[in-house]
Coordinates of C-alpha atoms and ligand atoms in Angstrom, one line a residue:
M1 CA 0.0 0.0 0.0
T2 CA 1.3 3.4 -0.9
P3 CA 0.5 6.4 1.4
F4 CA 0.4 8.5 -1.8
A5 CA -2.3 9.1 -4.4
F6 CA -0.3 6.8 -6.7
E7 CA 3.0 5.0 -6.6
N8 CA 6.0 7.2 -5.8
R9 CA 8.5 6.4 -8.6
I10 CA 12.0 7.9 -8.9
W11 CA 13.4 8.3 -12.3
D12 CA 17.0 9.0 -11.5
R13 CA 18.9 7.6 -8.4
A14 CA 20.8 10.9 -8.2
E15 CA 17.6 12.5 -6.9
T16 CA 18.0 10.6 -3.6
T17 CA 21.8 11.2 -3.1
P18 CA 22.6 11.8 0.6
R19 CA 23.1 15.5 1.4
D20 CA 26.8 15.2 2.2
R21 CA 27.6 13.5 -1.0
L22 CA 25.4 15.9 -2.9
M23 CA 27.2 18.9 -1.5
A24 CA 30.6 17.4 -2.3
L25 CA 29.4 16.9 -5.9
Q26 CA 28.1 20.5 -6.0
L27 CA 31.4 21.9 -4.9
Q28 CA 33.3 19.9 -7.5
R29 CA 30.9 21.0 -10.2
L30 CA 30.9 24.6 -9.1
R31 CA 34.7 24.7 -9.4
R32 CA 34.4 23.3 -12.9
T33 CA 31.7 25.8 -13.9
V34 CA 33.9 28.7 -12.6
A35 CA 36.7 27.4 -14.7
R36 CA 34.4 27.0 -17.7
V37 CA 33.2 30.6 -17.6
A38 CA 36.6 32.2 -17.0
E39 CA 36.8 33.2 -20.6
V40 CA 33.3 34.5 -20.9
P41 CA 33.8 38.3 -21.2
Y42 CA 31.3 39.3 -18.5
Y43 CA 32.7 36.8 -15.9
K44 CA 36.3 37.4 -16.9
E45 CA 36.0 41.0 -16.0
A46 CA 34.0 40.4 -12.9
F47 CA 36.4 37.7 -11.7
A48 CA 39.4 39.9 -12.4
R49 CA 37.8 42.8 -10.4
S50 CA 37.3 40.6 -7.4
G51 CA 40.4 38.4 -7.8
I52 CA 38.4 35.1 -8.2
T53 CA 40.0 32.0 -9.7
P54 CA 38.6 28.5 -9.7
R55 CA 41.2 27.5 -7.1
K56 CA 39.8 30.1 -4.7
I57 CA 36.5 28.2 -4.6
K58 CA 37.2 26.1 -1.5
S59 CA 33.7 25.6 -0.1
L60 CA 30.1 26.2 -1.3
D61 CA 30.1 29.3 0.9
D62 CA 32.5 30.8 -1.6
L63 CA 29.6 31.0 -4.0
R64 CA 28.8 34.3 -2.3
R65 CA 32.1 35.8 -3.6
L66 CA 30.9 35.3 -7.2
P67 CA 29.1 38.1 -9.1
F68 CA 25.4 38.1 -9.7
T69 CA 24.1 37.9 -13.3
T70 CA 21.0 39.8 -14.4
K71 CA 18.8 39.8 -17.5
D72 CA 20.3 43.3 -18.3
D73 CA 23.8 41.7 -18.2
L74 CA 22.6 39.1 -20.8
R75 CA 21.2 41.9 -22.9
R76 CA 24.4 43.8 -22.8
Y77 CA 26.1 40.9 -24.5
Y78 CA 23.4 40.3 -27.0
P79 CA 23.0 37.9 -28.8
L80 CA 25.4 35.2 -27.5
G81 CA 28.1 36.9 -25.6
F82 CA 27.7 34.5 -22.7
L83 CA 28.6 31.5 -24.8
A84 CA 31.2 29.3 -23.2
V85 CA 31.8 26.8 -26.1
P86 CA 32.8 27.3 -29.8
T87 CA 29.7 27.9 -31.9
E88 CA 30.1 24.5 -33.7
K89 CA 29.3 22.8 -30.4
I90 CA 25.8 24.3 -30.2
V91 CA 22.9 22.1 -31.2
R92 CA 20.0 24.4 -30.2
I93 CA 19.2 28.0 -29.4
H94 CA 16.2 29.1 -27.4
G95 CA 15.1 32.5 -26.2
S96 CA 12.8 34.3 -23.9
S97 CA 10.9 37.4 -24.9
G98 CA 11.7 40.7 -23.3
T99 CA 9.9 43.9 -22.9
T100 CA 12.3 45.5 -25.3
G101 CA 11.2 43.2 -28.2
R102 CA 14.5 41.5 -28.6
P103 CA 14.7 38.1 -26.9
T104 CA 17.6 37.0 -24.8
F105 CA 19.1 33.9 -26.3
V106 CA 20.4 30.8 -24.6
A107 CA 22.3 27.9 -26.2
Y108 CA 22.7 24.1 -25.7
T109 CA 25.3 21.6 -26.5
A110 CA 24.3 18.0 -27.2
R111 CA 25.1 17.1 -23.6
D112 CA 23.1 20.1 -22.3
R113 CA 20.1 19.0 -24.4
D114 CA 20.3 15.5 -22.9
T115 CA 20.7 16.8 -19.4
W116 CA 17.6 19.0 -19.9
A117 CA 15.5 16.1 -21.2
N118 CA 16.6 14.0 -18.1
L119 CA 15.7 16.8 -15.7
C120 CA 12.3 17.1 -17.3
A121 CA 11.9 13.3 -17.1
R122 CA 12.6 13.5 -13.4
F123 CA 9.7 15.8 -12.5
L124 CA 7.4 14.2 -15.0
V125 CA 7.9 10.8 -13.4
A126 CA 7.7 12.3 -9.9
G127 CA 4.3 13.6 -11.0
G128 CA 2.8 10.4 -12.3
L129 CA 4.0 10.1 -15.9
R130 CA 4.6 6.5 -17.1
P131 CA 5.8 5.0 -20.4
E132 CA 2.3 3.8 -21.2
H133 CA 0.8 7.3 -21.1
L134 CA -0.2 9.6 -24.0
V135 CA 0.5 13.3 -23.4
Q136 CA -1.0 16.3 -25.1
I137 CA 1.3 19.3 -25.2
T138 CA -0.4 22.7 -25.3
F139 CA 2.7 24.8 -24.9
G140 CA 4.1 26.7 -27.9
Y141 CA 6.9 25.1 -29.8
G142 CA 9.5 27.7 -30.7
L143 CA 12.1 29.9 -29.1
F144 CA 10.2 29.5 -25.8
T145 CA 11.6 26.5 -23.9
G146 CA 8.2 25.1 -22.7
G147 CA 7.2 23.0 -25.7
F148 CA 10.6 21.5 -26.6
G149 CA 11.7 21.0 -23.0
L150 CA 8.7 19.0 -22.0
H151 CA 8.6 17.2 -25.4
Y152 CA 12.1 15.8 -25.0
G153 CA 11.5 14.9 -21.3
I154 CA 8.3 12.9 -22.2
E155 CA 10.2 11.1 -25.0
K156 CA 13.0 10.3 -22.5
V157 CA 10.4 8.6 -20.2
G158 CA 9.1 6.7 -23.2
A159 CA 5.6 8.0 -23.2
A160 CA 3.8 9.1 -26.4
I161 CA 3.2 12.7 -27.4
I162 CA 0.5 14.7 -29.2
P163 CA 2.5 17.8 -30.1
A164 CA -0.6 19.9 -30.5
A165 CA 1.2 23.2 -29.6
A166 CA -0.4 26.4 -28.6
G167 CA -3.7 27.9 -29.7
N168 CA -6.9 26.7 -31.3
T169 CA -8.7 25.5 -28.2
P170 CA -11.6 23.7 -30.1
R171 CA -8.9 21.6 -31.9
H172 CA -7.2 20.8 -28.5
L173 CA -10.6 19.6 -27.3
M174 CA -11.2 17.5 -30.3
L175 CA -7.8 15.9 -30.0
I176 CA -8.4 15.1 -26.3
Q177 CA -11.8 13.6 -27.1
D178 CA -10.6 11.5 -30.1
L179 CA -7.1 10.4 -29.0
K180 CA -7.8 10.2 -25.2
P181 CA -4.5 11.4 -23.7
Q182 CA -4.2 10.8 -20.0
V183 CA -1.8 13.7 -19.4
L184 CA -2.0 17.4 -20.2
V185 CA 1.0 19.7 -20.4
G186 CA 0.9 23.5 -20.6
T187 CA 0.0 26.5 -18.6
P188 CA -2.6 26.1 -15.9
S189 CA -4.7 29.0 -17.2
Y190 CA -4.9 27.4 -20.6
S191 CA -6.4 24.2 -19.2
L192 CA -9.3 26.3 -17.8
Q193 CA -9.9 27.7 -21.3
I194 CA -10.1 24.1 -22.6
A195 CA -12.7 23.4 -19.8
E196 CA -14.6 26.5 -20.8
V197 CA -14.8 25.5 -24.4
A198 CA -15.8 22.0 -23.5
R199 CA -18.6 23.3 -21.3
A200 CA -19.8 25.6 -24.1
Q201 CA -20.1 22.5 -26.3
G202 CA -22.1 20.7 -23.6
I203 CA -19.1 18.4 -22.7
D204 CA -18.3 17.7 -19.0
P205 CA -14.5 18.2 -18.8
R206 CA -14.4 15.3 -16.3
S207 CA -15.6 13.0 -19.0
L208 CA -12.5 13.6 -21.1
G209 CA -10.4 11.1 -19.1
L210 CA -7.4 13.3 -18.2
K211 CA -5.6 11.8 -15.2
F212 CA -2.6 14.1 -14.7
A213 CA -1.5 17.5 -15.7
H214 CA 1.9 19.1 -15.6
F215 CA 1.7 22.9 -15.5
G216 CA 4.4 25.6 -15.7
G217 CA 5.2 28.7 -17.5
E218 CA 3.3 31.1 -15.3
P219 CA 2.6 31.6 -11.6
W220 CA -0.6 30.2 -10.2
T221 CA -2.3 29.7 -6.9
E222 CA -3.3 26.7 -4.8
D223 CA -6.9 27.8 -5.3
M224 CA -6.5 27.5 -9.0
R225 CA -5.1 24.0 -8.6
V226 CA -8.2 23.0 -6.6
E227 CA -10.4 24.5 -9.4
I228 CA -8.6 22.7 -12.2
E229 CA -8.6 19.4 -10.4
R230 CA -12.2 19.7 -9.7
E231 CA -13.1 20.7 -13.2
F232 CA -11.2 17.8 -14.9
G233 CA -11.0 15.3 -12.1
L234 CA -7.3 15.0 -12.5
L235 CA -4.1 15.6 -10.4
A236 CA -2.2 18.8 -11.3
F237 CA 1.5 19.2 -10.7
N238 CA 3.6 22.3 -10.7
N239 CA 7.0 22.6 -12.3
Y240 CA 9.3 25.5 -12.6
G241 CA 12.1 26.7 -14.9
L242 CA 13.4 29.6 -16.9
S243 CA 15.4 29.6 -20.1
E244 CA 18.3 31.5 -18.6
V245 CA 18.8 28.6 -16.2
I246 CA 17.9 25.7 -18.6
G247 CA 14.1 25.9 -19.2
P248 CA 11.6 23.7 -17.5
G249 CA 13.3 21.1 -15.3
V250 CA 14.8 23.4 -12.7
S251 CA 12.3 22.1 -10.2
G252 CA 9.1 20.1 -10.0
E253 CA 6.6 18.6 -7.5
C254 CA 6.6 15.0 -6.3
V255 CA 3.6 13.0 -5.3
A256 CA 3.7 14.6 -1.8
R257 CA 3.2 18.0 -3.4
R258 CA 4.9 20.0 -0.6
G259 CA 6.9 22.3 -2.9
M260 CA 9.0 21.7 -6.0
H261 CA 12.2 19.7 -5.6
I262 CA 15.1 21.7 -7.0
Q263 CA 17.5 19.6 -9.1
E264 CA 20.4 20.5 -6.8
D265 CA 22.9 18.3 -8.5
H266 CA 22.6 20.6 -11.5
F267 CA 21.7 24.0 -10.0
L268 CA 22.8 25.8 -6.8
V269 CA 19.9 27.8 -5.4
E270 CA 20.0 30.9 -3.1
C271 CA 17.1 32.8 -1.8
V272 CA 18.0 36.5 -1.2
N273 CA 16.5 39.7 -0.1
P274 CA 16.2 41.6 -3.5
D275 CA 17.2 44.9 -1.9
T276 CA 20.2 43.9 0.2
L277 CA 21.1 40.7 -1.7
E278 CA 21.7 39.0 1.6
P279 CA 20.2 35.5 2.1
V280 CA 16.8 35.3 3.8
P281 CA 16.1 32.7 6.5
E282 CA 14.6 29.4 5.3
G283 CA 10.8 29.6 4.9
E284 CA 10.8 33.3 4.2
N285 CA 10.1 34.8 0.8
G286 CA 13.0 36.1 -1.2
E287 CA 14.3 36.3 -4.8
L288 CA 15.5 33.0 -6.2
V289 CA 19.1 33.0 -7.6
F290 CA 20.5 30.0 -9.5
T291 CA 23.9 28.9 -10.5
S292 CA 24.2 26.2 -13.1
L293 CA 26.6 23.3 -12.3
T294 CA 26.7 21.2 -15.4
K295 CA 25.8 23.4 -18.3
E296 CA 28.4 23.6 -21.1
A297 CA 27.2 26.1 -23.7
F298 CA 25.6 28.6 -21.4
P299 CA 26.7 28.2 -17.8
I300 CA 25.3 30.9 -15.6
I301 CA 26.5 32.2 -12.2
R302 CA 24.1 33.5 -9.6
Y303 CA 21.3 34.4 -12.0
R304 CA 18.8 36.7 -10.4
T305 CA 15.4 35.3 -11.5
R306 CA 13.3 38.1 -10.1
D307 CA 10.9 35.3 -9.0
I308 CA 9.9 35.4 -5.4
A309 CA 9.5 32.1 -3.5
S310 CA 10.7 30.4 -0.3
L311 CA 12.8 27.3 0.3
D312 CA 12.2 24.3 2.5
S313 CA 14.9 21.7 3.3
S314 CA 12.8 19.6 5.7
P315 CA 12.7 15.9 4.7
C316 CA 10.2 14.9 2.1
P317 CA 8.3 11.5 2.3
C318 CA 9.1 10.8 -1.3
R319 CA 12.8 10.2 -0.3
R320 CA 14.3 12.8 -2.6
T321 CA 17.0 14.6 -0.7
T322 CA 16.8 17.9 -2.5
V323 CA 15.5 21.2 -1.1
R324 CA 12.1 22.3 -2.3
M325 CA 10.9 25.7 -3.4
S326 CA 7.4 27.1 -2.8
R327 CA 5.2 28.3 -5.7
V328 CA 6.4 31.6 -7.2
V329 CA 4.3 34.1 -5.3
G330 CA 5.3 37.1 -7.4
R331 CA 8.1 39.0 -9.2
T332 CA 10.5 41.4 -7.7
D333 CA 9.2 43.9 -10.3
D334 CA 5.7 43.7 -8.8
M335 CA 6.7 43.7 -5.2
L336 CA 5.3 46.4 -2.9
I337 CA 7.0 47.1 0.4
V338 CA 4.3 48.3 2.7
R339 CA 5.2 49.1 6.3
G340 CA 8.2 46.8 5.9
V341 CA 6.2 43.9 4.6
N342 CA 6.5 42.5 1.1
V343 CA 3.1 42.4 -0.6
F344 CA 2.4 41.1 -4.1
P345 CA -0.6 42.1 -6.2
S346 CA -1.0 38.4 -6.9
Q347 CA -1.6 37.8 -3.2
I348 CA -4.4 40.3 -3.2
E349 CA -5.9 38.7 -6.3
E350 CA -5.7 35.3 -4.6
A351 CA -7.7 36.8 -1.6
L352 CA -10.3 38.3 -3.9
L353 CA -10.7 35.0 -5.8
R354 CA -11.7 33.4 -2.5
V355 CA -14.6 35.8 -2.1
E356 CA -17.8 35.2 -4.0
G357 CA -19.5 38.4 -5.3
T358 CA -16.5 40.3 -6.5
A359 CA -15.6 40.8 -10.1
P360 CA -12.0 40.1 -11.2
H361 CA -11.5 43.9 -11.5
Y362 CA -9.6 45.7 -8.8
L363 CA -7.1 48.5 -8.2
I364 CA -4.5 48.6 -5.5
E365 CA -3.5 52.1 -4.4
V366 CA -0.6 52.6 -2.1
D367 CA 0.1 55.9 -0.3
R368 CA 1.8 57.4 2.7
P369 CA -0.4 60.2 3.9
G370 CA 1.5 60.6 7.2
A371 CA 4.2 58.4 8.7
M372 CA 2.4 55.1 7.7
D373 CA 2.0 53.4 4.4
M374 CA -1.6 52.7 3.5
I375 CA -3.0 50.3 1.0
T376 CA -6.5 50.8 -0.4
V377 CA -7.9 48.0 -2.5
K378 CA -10.8 49.1 -4.7
V379 CA -12.9 46.1 -5.7
E380 CA -15.6 46.1 -8.3
M381 CA -18.8 44.3 -7.3
R382 CA -20.6 42.0 -9.7
A383 CA -23.8 43.6 -10.9
Q384 CA -26.0 40.8 -9.4
D385 CA -24.3 41.1 -6.0
F386 CA -24.5 44.8 -5.7
S387 CA -26.9 45.6 -2.8
D388 CA -28.5 48.7 -1.4
E389 CA -28.4 47.1 2.0
M390 CA -25.5 48.5 4.0
R391 CA -25.4 45.4 6.2
V392 CA -24.8 43.0 3.2
M393 CA -22.1 45.2 1.7
E394 CA -20.4 45.6 5.0
A395 CA -20.3 41.9 5.6
L396 CA -18.7 41.4 2.1
R397 CA -16.2 44.2 2.8
E398 CA -15.1 42.6 6.0
R399 CA -14.8 39.2 4.4
I400 CA -12.4 40.6 1.8
D401 CA -10.5 42.4 4.5
R402 CA -10.0 39.2 6.4
E403 CA -8.9 37.2 3.4
I404 CA -6.3 39.8 2.4
Q405 CA -5.0 39.9 5.9
S406 CA -4.7 36.2 6.2
I407 CA -2.7 36.0 3.0
T408 CA -0.5 39.1 3.2
G409 CA -0.4 39.6 6.9
I410 CA -1.3 43.2 6.8
R411 CA -4.5 45.3 7.1
V412 CA -5.7 47.2 4.1
N413 CA -8.6 49.5 3.4
V414 CA -11.2 47.8 1.2
E415 CA -13.5 49.9 -0.8
L416 CA -16.4 48.2 -2.7
I417 CA -17.2 50.1 -5.9
M418 CA -20.0 50.0 -8.4
P419 CA -19.8 47.4 -11.3
Q420 CA -18.0 48.7 -14.4
T421 CA -16.4 51.7 -12.8
L422 CA -12.7 50.8 -13.1
K423 CA -10.9 51.6 -16.3
R424 CA -10.4 48.6 -18.5
S425 CA -7.1 48.1 -20.2
I426 CA -6.1 46.0 -23.2
G427 CA -3.4 43.4 -22.5
K428 CA -1.7 43.3 -19.2
A429 CA -3.9 45.1 -16.7
N430 CA -2.3 47.8 -14.6
R431 CA -3.6 47.0 -11.1
V432 CA -1.3 49.1 -8.9
I433 CA -0.9 52.9 -8.4
D434 CA 1.8 53.7 -6.0
H435 CA 1.3 57.4 -4.9
R436 CA 4.5 57.2 -2.9
R437 CA 6.5 57.0 -6.0
E438 CA 4.8 60.1 -7.5
K439 CA 5.6 61.9 -4.2
G440 CA 9.2 60.8 -4.3
L441 CA 8.8 58.9 -1.1
I442 CA 10.3 55.7 -2.4
Ligands
LIG1 ZN1 9.2 14.9 -2.4

């Protein structure tokens, strides 16, 4: 009898390496990586400035002597200034889109590509994938790493793939109905679109026969997991990665689903305060920073992901020995510091999602009228829930207040406003106005 929802299978014995041996391996690989990047212009300069040589890396603590790398650093050496191998060694190039329009590129050697497939295989198997399964991929195939990363990982496991790619939801639905995959891969929000199209056609998503889903590519909440699992009657697993580090496969959930196991034999992780760059205590939210340990074409040192999450090194019942990361709760770009507490718009959204009767339209205003920071959350009511009765409205307001406080830990002012009063924006909605910035207070 297994205590889990299904059998806990481990793809790669390396995932259960005892901590002391894992750390010795990390140190050996870190030294090799530092040697490998010594001729990469950015690192060459940074190492020369701080007097770093591979020999000076004597313990894992010496990682902190190495420079951070940011997305802006990658942009400065556009397109492939971080390459650590001759171009003829490259077998693949991927990229991630940037706000500037130009992607940042990353490259893989044949060995990197195999490593990547193996890392994806690890989290897929941890989350239920078996060779007998058929998997539908709804990620885009292209410069973005999601489609190809998962594709090669699934092949490695020996399962079959429907490479349906992104877009055309009715077609996705048709393929699921006709070919009956047991596993869905893509972004969590897209699965809900498939459910919506199914319902519009009078099809119960639970009748589609999906058993597992592997989601990544965007932050999502635990509430959304519950919703997706209920909608399809499947088990949904979270995985994490970014192209600068390798793509999907940096971490993923096991059957215990108590955070995502970071593949520490391939990546060193740090969790730092994004302002001071000092490590934060375990369990506290901070910015994730990754150093690759085995990559050949595009090794990266202390890459600042701008993703905010926390780490957990307590033992996991699945027997994997690696540290786990929480869901990504936000991006440093979005983070608001209010009365010394980090608050993310996504946390406020999560609180609102828990309260029936509010529309998904809200505005967060931050101000410092006196000595104290104040947050006001303006929440649109749904037309059918708008009430003339003060008592009803007050109860709803208090409920929202409580949910926000339970998630963020701070009190905010909640204002309920009439339906259709907030300005609608096309594309990414602007949900935050920080008056402190206008006043030059931050
Ligand atoms: Zn585990």
